[in-house]
JSON list of C-alpha atoms in Angstrom, two decimals:
[
{"chain": "C", "resi": 284, "resn": "MET", "atom": "CA", "xyz": [-0.13, -0.19, 0.01]},
{"chain": "C", "resi": 285, "resn": "GLN", "atom": "CA", "xyz": [1.12, 3.41, -0.84]},
{"chain": "C", "resi": 286, "resn": "THR", "atom": "CA", "xyz": [1.15, 6.32, 1.61]},
{"chain": "C", "resi": 287, "resn": "LEU", "atom": "CA", "xyz": [0.88, 10.24, 0.69]},
{"chain": "C", "resi": 288, "resn": "THR", "atom": "CA", "xyz": [2.95, 12.21, 2.63]},
{"chain": "C", "resi": 289, "resn": "LEU", "atom": "CA", "xyz": [0.90, 15.36, 3.05]},
{"chain": "C", "resi": 290, "resn": "MET", "atom": "CA", "xyz": [3.79, 17.30, 4.09]},
{"chain": "C", "resi": 291, "resn": "LEU", "atom": "CA", "xyz": [5.03, 17.35, 0.67]},
{"chain": "C", "resi": 292, "resn": "MET", "atom": "CA", "xyz": [1.87, 19.56, -0.49]},
{"chain": "C", "resi": 293, "resn": "ASP", "atom": "CA", "xyz": [3.71, 23.13, -0.49]},
{"chain": "C", "resi": 294, "resn": "GLY", "atom": "CA", "xyz": [2.43, 23.92, 2.97]},
{"chain": "C", "resi": 295, "resn": "SER", "atom": "CA", "xyz": [-1.43, 23.78, 1.75]},
{"chain": "C", "resi": 296, "resn": "VAL", "atom": "CA", "xyz": [-2.13, 21.52, 4.36]},
{"chain": "C", "resi": 297, "resn": "PRO", "atom": "CA", "xyz": [-1.87, 23.11, 8.21]},
{"chain": "C", "resi": 298, "resn": "ARG", "atom": "CA", "xyz": [0.22, 21.39, 10.47]},
{"chain": "C", "resi": 299, "resn": "ARG", "atom": "CA", "xyz": [-2.57, 20.60, 12.93]},
{"chain": "C", "resi": 300, "resn": "ALA", "atom": "CA", "xyz": [-4.52, 18.60, 9.98]},
{"chain": "C", "resi": 301, "resn": "ARG", "atom": "CA", "xyz": [-1.93, 16.73, 8.37]},
{"chain": "C", "resi": 302, "resn": "GLY", "atom": "CA", "xyz": [-2.03, 13.97, 10.73]},
{"chain": "C", "resi": 303, "resn": "ASP", "atom": "CA", "xyz": [-5.55, 13.66, 10.99]},
{"chain": "C", "resi": 304, "resn": "MET", "atom": "CA", "xyz": [-5.57, 13.66, 7.03]},
{"chain": "C", "resi": 305, "resn": "ASP", "atom": "CA", "xyz": [-3.01, 10.86, 6.34]},
{"chain": "C", "resi": 306, "resn": "ALA", "atom": "CA", "xyz": [-4.51, 8.64, 9.14]},
{"chain": "C", "resi": 307, "resn": "CYS", "atom": "CA", "xyz": [-7.82, 8.74, 7.21]},
{"chain": "C", "resi": 308, "resn": "LEU", "atom": "CA", "xyz": [-6.13, 8.38, 3.71]},
{"chain": "C", "resi": 309, "resn": "ALA", "atom": "CA", "xyz": [-4.47, 5.86, 5.03]},
{"chain": "C", "resi": 310, "resn": "ALA", "atom": "CA", "xyz": [-7.12, 3.94, 6.19]},
{"chain": "C", "resi": 311, "resn": "VAL", "atom": "CA", "xyz": [-9.22, 4.59, 3.21]},
{"chain": "C", "resi": 312, "resn": "LEU", "atom": "CA", "xyz": [-6.66, 3.39, 0.71]},
{"chain": "C", "resi": 313, "resn": "GLU", "atom": "CA", "xyz": [-6.00, 0.35, 2.95]},
{"chain": "C", "resi": 314, "resn": "GLY", "atom": "CA", "xyz": [-9.95, -0.58, 2.52]},
{"chain": "C", "resi": 315, "resn": "ALA", "atom": "CA", "xyz": [-9.92, 0.38, -1.10]},
{"chain": "C", "resi": 316, "resn": "GLU", "atom": "CA", "xyz": [-6.86, -2.05, -1.69]},
{"chain": "C", "resi": 317, "resn": "ASN", "atom": "CA", "xyz": [-8.24, -4.75, 0.26]},
{"chain": "C", "resi": 318, "resn": "ASN", "atom": "CA", "xyz": [-11.72, -4.37, -1.63]},
{"chain": "C", "resi": 319, "resn": "LEU", "atom": "CA", "xyz": [-9.77, -4.33, -5.30]},
{"chain": "C", "resi": 320, "resn": "ARG", "atom": "CA", "xyz": [-7.07, -6.87, -4.50]},
{"chain": "C", "resi": 321, "resn": "PRO", "atom": "CA", "xyz": [-8.88, -10.29, -4.62]},
{"chain": "C", "resi": 322, "resn": "GLU", "atom": "CA", "xyz": [-9.41, -10.90, -8.01]},
{"chain": "C", "resi": 323, "resn": "PRO", "atom": "CA", "xyz": [-9.93, -8.61, -11.04]},
{"chain": "C", "resi": 324, "resn": "GLY", "atom": "CA", "xyz": [-13.73, -7.65, -11.72]},
{"chain": "C", "resi": 325, "resn": "GLY", "atom": "CA", "xyz": [-14.81, -10.13, -8.98]},
{"chain": "C", "resi": 326, "resn": "ARG", "atom": "CA", "xyz": [-16.30, -7.66, -6.97]},
{"chain": "C", "resi": 327, "resn": "MET", "atom": "CA", "xyz": [-18.70, -4.57, -7.17]},
{"chain": "C", "resi": 328, "resn": "LEU", "atom": "CA", "xyz": [-17.07, -1.29, -6.18]},
{"chain": "C", "resi": 329, "resn": "TYR", "atom": "CA", "xyz": [-19.27, 0.70, -3.45]},
{"chain": "C", "resi": 330, "resn": "PRO", "atom": "CA", "xyz": [-18.78, 4.45, -2.44]},
{"chain": "C", "resi": 331, "resn": "PHE", "atom": "CA", "xyz": [-17.90, 4.63, 1.09]},
{"chain": "C", "resi": 332, "resn": "GLY", "atom": "CA", "xyz": [-16.61, 7.20, 3.79]},
{"chain": "C", "resi": 333, "resn": "LEU", "atom": "CA", "xyz": [-14.34, 7.36, 6.67]},
{"chain": "C", "resi": 334, "resn": "VAL", "atom": "CA", "xyz": [-14.65, 10.15, 9.58]},
{"chain": "C", "resi": 335, "resn": "MET", "atom": "CA", "xyz": [-12.45, 10.90, 12.41]},
{"chain": "C", "resi": 336, "resn": "ASP", "atom": "CA", "xyz": [-14.34, 12.13, 15.96]},
{"chain": "C", "resi": 337, "resn": "ALA", "atom": "CA", "xyz": [-13.09, 14.72, 18.12]},
{"chain": "C", "resi": 338, "resn": "ASP", "atom": "CA", "xyz": [-11.13, 11.80, 20.19]},
{"chain": "C", "resi": 339, "resn": "GLY", "atom": "CA", "xyz": [-9.41, 10.68, 17.07]},
{"chain": "C", "resi": 340, "resn": "VAL", "atom": "CA", "xyz": [-11.46, 7.55, 16.52]},
{"chain": "C", "resi": 341, "resn": "LEU", "atom": "CA", "xyz": [-11.66, 6.47, 12.92]},
{"chain": "C", "resi": 342, "resn": "ARG", "atom": "CA", "xyz": [-15.48, 5.01, 11.77]},
{"chain": "C", "resi": 343, "resn": "THR", "atom": "CA", "xyz": [-16.44, 3.89, 8.40]},
{"chain": "C", "resi": 344, "resn": "ALA", "atom": "CA", "xyz": [-19.65, 5.07, 6.44]},
{"chain": "C", "resi": 345, "resn": "ALA", "atom": "CA", "xyz": [-21.64, 3.67, 4.06]},
{"chain": "C", "resi": 346, "resn": "GLN", "atom": "CA", "xyz": [-24.99, 2.89, 2.65]},
{"chain": "C", "resi": 347, "resn": "TYR", "atom": "CA", "xyz": [-25.90, -0.62, 2.81]},
{"chain": "C", "resi": 348, "resn": "GLU", "atom": "CA", "xyz": [-29.45, -0.76, 1.96]},
{"chain": "C", "resi": 349, "resn": "VAL", "atom": "CA", "xyz": [-29.23, 0.84, -1.59]},
{"chain": "C", "resi": 350, "resn": "ASP", "atom": "CA", "xyz": [-29.51, -1.31, -4.73]},
{"chain": "C", "resi": 351, "resn": "TYR", "atom": "CA", "xyz": [-26.18, -0.27, -6.24]},
{"chain": "C", "resi": 352, "resn": "ALA", "atom": "CA", "xyz": [-26.35, -3.33, -8.66]},
{"chain": "C", "resi": 353, "resn": "TYR", "atom": "CA", "xyz": [-29.30, -1.66, -10.40]},
{"chain": "C", "resi": 354, "resn": "ASP", "atom": "CA", "xyz": [-30.17, 1.93, -9.63]},
{"chain": "C", "resi": 355, "resn": "GLU", "atom": "CA", "xyz": [-27.63, 3.85, -12.10]},
{"chain": "C", "resi": 356, "resn": "THR", "atom": "CA", "xyz": [-28.05, 6.99, -9.61]},
{"chain": "C", "resi": 357, "resn": "ALA", "atom": "CA", "xyz": [-26.99, 5.16, -6.37]},
{"chain": "C", "resi": 358, "resn": "THR", "atom": "CA", "xyz": [-23.37, 5.93, -6.43]},
{"chain": "C", "resi": 359, "resn": "ALA", "atom": "CA", "xyz": [-24.24, 9.77, -6.29]},
{"chain": "C", "resi": 360, "resn": "ALA", "atom": "CA", "xyz": [-27.10, 9.39, -4.09]},
{"chain": "C", "resi": 361, "resn": "THR", "atom": "CA", "xyz": [-24.65, 7.79, -1.56]},
{"chain": "C", "resi": 362, "resn": "LEU", "atom": "CA", "xyz": [-21.80, 10.20, -1.78]},
{"chain": "C", "resi": 363, "resn": "HIS", "atom": "CA", "xyz": [-24.41, 13.38, -1.34]},
{"chain": "C", "resi": 364, "resn": "HIS", "atom": "CA", "xyz": [-26.16, 11.32, 1.49]},
{"chain": "C", "resi": 365, "resn": "LEU", "atom": "CA", "xyz": [-22.58, 11.07, 3.45]},
{"chain": "C", "resi": 366, "resn": "ALA", "atom": "CA", "xyz": [-21.35, 14.40, 2.83]},
{"chain": "C", "resi": 367, "resn": "ASP", "atom": "CA", "xyz": [-25.11, 15.65, 4.47]},
{"chain": "C", "resi": 368, "resn": "ASP", "atom": "CA", "xyz": [-24.40, 13.54, 6.95]},
{"chain": "C", "resi": 369, "resn": "TYR", "atom": "CA", "xyz": [-20.97, 14.46, 7.86]},
{"chain": "C", "resi": 370, "resn": "ARG", "atom": "CA", "xyz": [-22.31, 18.45, 7.50]},
{"chain": "C", "resi": 371, "resn": "ALA", "atom": "CA", "xyz": [-24.86, 17.40, 10.14]},
{"chain": "C", "resi": 372, "resn": "ARG", "atom": "CA", "xyz": [-22.20, 16.05, 12.54]},
{"chain": "C", "resi": 373, "resn": "ALA", "atom": "CA", "xyz": [-19.30, 18.38, 11.69]},
{"chain": "C", "resi": 374, "resn": "ALA", "atom": "CA", "xyz": [-19.38, 19.73, 14.91]},
{"chain": "C", "resi": 375, "resn": "GLU", "atom": "CA", "xyz": [-18.04, 16.20, 16.39]},
{"chain": "C", "resi": 376, "resn": "LEU", "atom": "CA", "xyz": [-15.67, 15.56, 13.97]},
{"chain": "C", "resi": 377, "resn": "ARG", "atom": "CA", "xyz": [-12.04, 16.68, 12.98]},
{"chain": "C", "resi": 378, "resn": "CYS", "atom": "CA", "xyz": [-11.59, 14.85, 9.48]},
{"chain": "C", "resi": 379, "resn": "ALA", "atom": "CA", "xyz": [-14.19, 13.41, 6.92]},
{"chain": "C", "resi": 380, "resn": "THR", "atom": "CA", "xyz": [-13.10, 11.50, 4.06]},
{"chain": "C", "resi": 381, "resn": "LEU", "atom": "CA", "xyz": [-15.56, 9.96, 0.76]},
{"chain": "C", "resi": 382, "resn": "ALA", "atom": "CA", "xyz": [-14.08, 7.41, -1.30]},
{"chain": "C", "resi": 383, "resn": "TYR", "atom": "CA", "xyz": [-15.65, 6.28, -4.96]},
{"chain": "C", "resi": 384, "resn": "TYR", "atom": "CA", "xyz": [-14.53, 5.00, -7.57]},
{"chain": "C", "resi": 385, "resn": "VAL", "atom": "CA", "xyz": [-13.75, 6.93, -11.23]},
{"chain": "C", "resi": 386, "resn": "ARG", "atom": "CA", "xyz": [-12.44, 6.50, -14.56]},
{"chain": "C", "resi": 387, "resn": "MET", "atom": "CA", "xyz": [-9.48, 9.15, -16.05]},
{"chain": "C", "resi": 388, "resn": "LYS", "atom": "CA", "xyz": [-7.16, 9.63, -18.75]},
{"chain": "C", "resi": 389, "resn": "GLU", "atom": "CA", "xyz": [-4.30, 7.50, -17.88]},
{"chain": "C", "resi": 390, "resn": "PRO", "atom": "CA", "xyz": [-1.51, 9.42, -15.98]},
{"chain": "C", "resi": 391, "resn": "SER", "atom": "CA", "xyz": [1.75, 10.10, -18.24]},
{"chain": "C", "resi": 392, "resn": "PRO", "atom": "CA", "xyz": [5.17, 9.86, -16.13]},
{"chain": "C", "resi": 393, "resn": "GLY", "atom": "CA", "xyz": [5.27, 12.84, -14.21]},
{"chain": "C", "resi": 394, "resn": "ASP", "atom": "CA", "xyz": [1.72, 13.75, -14.48]},
{"chain": "C", "resi": 395, "resn": "THR", "atom": "CA", "xyz": [0.61, 15.35, -10.88]},
{"chain": "C", "resi": 396, "resn": "ALA", "atom": "CA", "xyz": [-3.19, 16.04, -11.57]},
{"chain": "C", "resi": 397, "resn": "PRO", "atom": "CA", "xyz": [-6.01, 13.91, -12.80]},
{"chain": "C", "resi": 398, "resn": "VAL", "atom": "CA", "xyz": [-7.42, 14.40, -16.10]},
{"chain": "C", "resi": 399, "resn": "ASN", "atom": "CA", "xyz": [-10.60, 13.73, -17.56]},
{"chain": "C", "resi": 400, "resn": "VAL", "atom": "CA", "xyz": [-12.18, 12.04, -14.14]},
{"chain": "C", "resi": 401, "resn": "GLN", "atom": "CA", "xyz": [-15.70, 10.66, -14.74]},
{"chain": "C", "resi": 402, "resn": "ILE", "atom": "CA", "xyz": [-17.14, 8.97, -11.51]},
{"chain": "C", "resi": 403, "resn": "GLN", "atom": "CA", "xyz": [-18.12, 5.19, -11.97]},
{"chain": "C", "resi": 404, "resn": "ARG", "atom": "CA", "xyz": [-21.53, 4.14, -11.07]},
{"chain": "C", "resi": 405, "resn": "SER", "atom": "CA", "xyz": [-22.07, 0.69, -10.00]},
{"chain": "C", "resi": 406, "resn": "THR", "atom": "CA", "xyz": [-24.02, -0.28, -13.11]},
{"chain": "C", "resi": 407, "resn": "ASP", "atom": "CA", "xyz": [-21.22, 1.04, -15.24]},
{"chain": "C", "resi": 408, "resn": "TRP", "atom": "CA", "xyz": [-19.09, -2.20, -13.55]},
{"chain": "C", "resi": 409, "resn": "ARG", "atom": "CA", "xyz": [-22.21, -4.67, -13.51]},
{"chain": "C", "resi": 410, "resn": "ASN", "atom": "CA", "xyz": [-22.94, -3.75, -17.60]},
{"chain": "C", "resi": 411, "resn": "GLY", "atom": "CA", "xyz": [-19.65, -2.52, -18.72]},
{"chain": "C", "resi": 412, "resn": "ALA", "atom": "CA", "xyz": [-16.36, -4.39, -19.50]},
{"chain": "C", "resi": 413, "resn": "ALA", "atom": "CA", "xyz": [-14.12, -5.12, -16.77]},
{"chain": "C", "resi": 414, "resn": "GLU", "atom": "CA", "xyz": [-11.18, -3.64, -18.16]},
{"chain": "C", "resi": 415, "resn": "PRO", "atom": "CA", "xyz": [-11.09, 0.57, -18.69]},
{"chain": "C", "resi": 416, "resn": "PRO", "atom": "CA", "xyz": [-11.01, 1.73, -22.68]},
{"chain": "C", "resi": 417, "resn": "PRO", "atom": "CA", "xyz": [-7.22, 2.50, -24.30]},
{"chain": "C", "resi": 418, "resn": "GLY", "atom": "CA", "xyz": [-6.06, 5.29, -22.75]},
{"chain": "C", "resi": 419, "resn": "THR", "atom": "CA", "xyz": [-7.90, 5.41, -19.45]},
{"chain": "C", "resi": 420, "resn": "VAL", "atom": "CA", "xyz": [-7.26, 3.67, -16.04]},
{"chain": "C", "resi": 421, "resn": "ASP", "atom": "CA", "xyz": [-9.52, 2.87, -13.23]},
{"chain": "C", "resi": 422, "resn": "ALA", "atom": "CA", "xyz": [-9.13, 5.01, -9.72]},
{"chain": "C", "resi": 423, "resn": "VAL", "atom": "CA", "xyz": [-10.09, 5.40, -6.42]},
{"chain": "C", "resi": 424, "resn": "ALA", "atom": "CA", "xyz": [-10.75, 9.02, -5.70]},
{"chain": "C", "resi": 425, "resn": "MET", "atom": "CA", "xyz": [-10.94, 10.25, -2.10]},
{"chain": "C", "resi": 426, "resn": "GLU", "atom": "CA", "xyz": [-12.07, 13.59, -1.01]},
{"chain": "C", "resi": 427, "resn": "VAL", "atom": "CA", "xyz": [-10.41, 14.23, 2.60]},
{"chain": "C", "resi": 428, "resn": "GLU", "atom": "CA", "xyz": [-11.65, 17.38, 4.40]},
{"chain": "C", "resi": 429, "resn": "HIS", "atom": "CA", "xyz": [-10.47, 18.86, 7.84]},
{"chain": "C", "resi": 430, "resn": "GLN", "atom": "CA", "xyz": [-12.06, 21.16, 10.35]},
{"chain": "C", "resi": 431, "resn": "ALA", "atom": "CA", "xyz": [-8.97, 23.37, 10.20]},
{"chain": "C", "resi": 432, "resn": "GLY", "atom": "CA", "xyz": [-10.24, 24.40, 6.44]},
{"chain": "C", "resi": 433, "resn": "CYS", "atom": "CA", "xyz": [-8.44, 22.17, 4.02]},
{"chain": "C", "resi": 434, "resn": "ALA", "atom": "CA", "xyz": [-9.57, 19.98, 1.44]},
{"chain": "C", "resi": 435, "resn": "LEU", "atom": "CA", "xyz": [-7.78, 17.39, -0.88]},
{"chain": "C", "resi": 436, "resn": "ALA", "atom": "CA", "xyz": [-8.89, 15.18, -3.66]},
{"chain": "C", "resi": 437, "resn": "VAL", "atom": "CA", "xyz": [-6.71, 12.14, -3.62]},
{"chain": "C", "resi": 438, "resn": "PHE", "atom": "CA", "xyz": [-6.46, 9.82, -6.72]},
{"chain": "C", "resi": 439, "resn": "MET", "atom": "CA", "xyz": [-5.17, 6.48, -6.81]},
{"chain": "C", "resi": 440, "resn": "PRO", "atom": "CA", "xyz": [-4.48, 4.49, -10.25]},
{"chain": "C", "resi": 441, "resn": "TYR", "atom": "CA", "xyz": [-5.02, 0.92, -10.05]},
{"chain": "C", "resi": 442, "resn": "ALA", "atom": "CA", "xyz": [-5.01, -1.92, -12.57]},
{"chain": "C", "resi": 443, "resn": "TRP", "atom": "CA", "xyz": [-4.89, -5.49, -13.01]},
{"chain": "C", "resi": 444, "resn": "GLN", "atom": "CA", "xyz": [-1.90, -6.34, -15.18]},
{"chain": "C", "resi": 445, "resn": "ASP", "atom": "CA", "xyz": [-1.50, -10.37, -15.63]},
{"chain": "C", "resi": 446, "resn": "ARG", "atom": "CA", "xyz": [-3.64, -11.24, -12.66]},
{"chain": "C", "resi": 447, "resn": "GLU", "atom": "CA", "xyz": [-1.25, -9.09, -10.33]},
{"chain": "C", "resi": 448, "resn": "PHE", "atom": "CA", "xyz": [-2.65, -5.86, -8.63]},
{"chain": "C", "resi": 449, "resn": "VAL", "atom": "CA", "xyz": [-0.86, -2.62, -9.69]},
{"chain": "C", "resi": 450, "resn": "VAL", "atom": "CA", "xyz": [-1.25, 0.65, -8.09]},
{"chain": "C", "resi": 451, "resn": "GLY", "atom": "CA", "xyz": [0.16, 3.82, -9.56]},
{"chain": "C", "resi": 452, "resn": "ASP", "atom": "CA", "xyz": [1.41, 7.07, -8.16]},
{"chain": "C", "resi": 453, "resn": "LEU", "atom": "CA", "xyz": [-0.96, 9.25, -6.06]},
{"chain": "C", "resi": 454, "resn": "MET", "atom": "CA", "xyz": [-1.90, 12.23, -7.07]},
{"chain": "C", "resi": 455, "resn": "ALA", "atom": "CA", "xyz": [-3.24, 15.37, -4.86]},
{"chain": "C", "resi": 456, "resn": "VAL", "atom": "CA", "xyz": [-4.96, 18.30, -5.83]},
{"chain": "C", "resi": 457, "resn": "PRO", "atom": "CA", "xyz": [-6.98, 20.86, -3.96]},
{"chain": "C", "resi": 458, "resn": "ALA", "atom": "CA", "xyz": [-10.74, 20.15, -3.81]},
{"chain": "C", "resi": 459, "resn": "ARG", "atom": "CA", "xyz": [-13.91, 22.12, -2.65]},
{"chain": "C", "resi": 460, "resn": "ARG", "atom": "CA", "xyz": [-15.08, 22.03, 1.16]},
{"chain": "C", "resi": 461, "resn": "ARG", "atom": "CA", "xyz": [-18.20, 20.54, 1.40]},
{"chain": "C", "resi": 462, "resn": "ILE", "atom": "CA", "xyz": [-18.29, 19.50, 5.41]},
{"chain": "C", "resi": 463, "resn": "TRP", "atom": "CA", "xyz": [-16.91, 22.70, 6.92]},
{"chain": "C", "resi": 464, "resn": "PRO", "atom": "CA", "xyz": [-17.23, 25.47, 3.76]},
{"chain": "C", "resi": 465, "resn": "ASP", "atom": "CA", "xyz": [-16.92, 28.28, 6.17]},
{"chain": "C", "resi": 466, "resn": "ALA", "atom": "CA", "xyz": [-13.72, 26.95, 7.96]}
]
């Protein structure tokens, strides 16, 4: 599993938020890799979240009662629901993360920002080909936000090559604040 050191983000992440955001991202990356690694195309990929409460305890968040297999709006609706829930509980939280699956232009060596990112609906995985079209790659997108007022979108490209799970370089870009918009 890769790690992303937020200290390398040119000071855009306040010191007090770095540890919290690193912990949340590491847990989300581990969860996503554990879900994807068993076999190519073998599991449906659902959006999920993770929050850190005021005491530093990490808790997962998801919508289990949603029919991801047949409802093509389920992924977007879940992300909105989780963000709304996080906003309602913002006073109790230090850090919040949303994770979901995207397809994007395959990064070239040295690329630091994702290009042409499109959210993957769970029905896309069921109805579409397991392999991404040429020139594209599947990725886990993670939106991480801290009560200190910073938000990042982190992307973990991945692929299956000869039955081996391969993870590309992580990319991080500033993101829109949704949980603490006035922080």
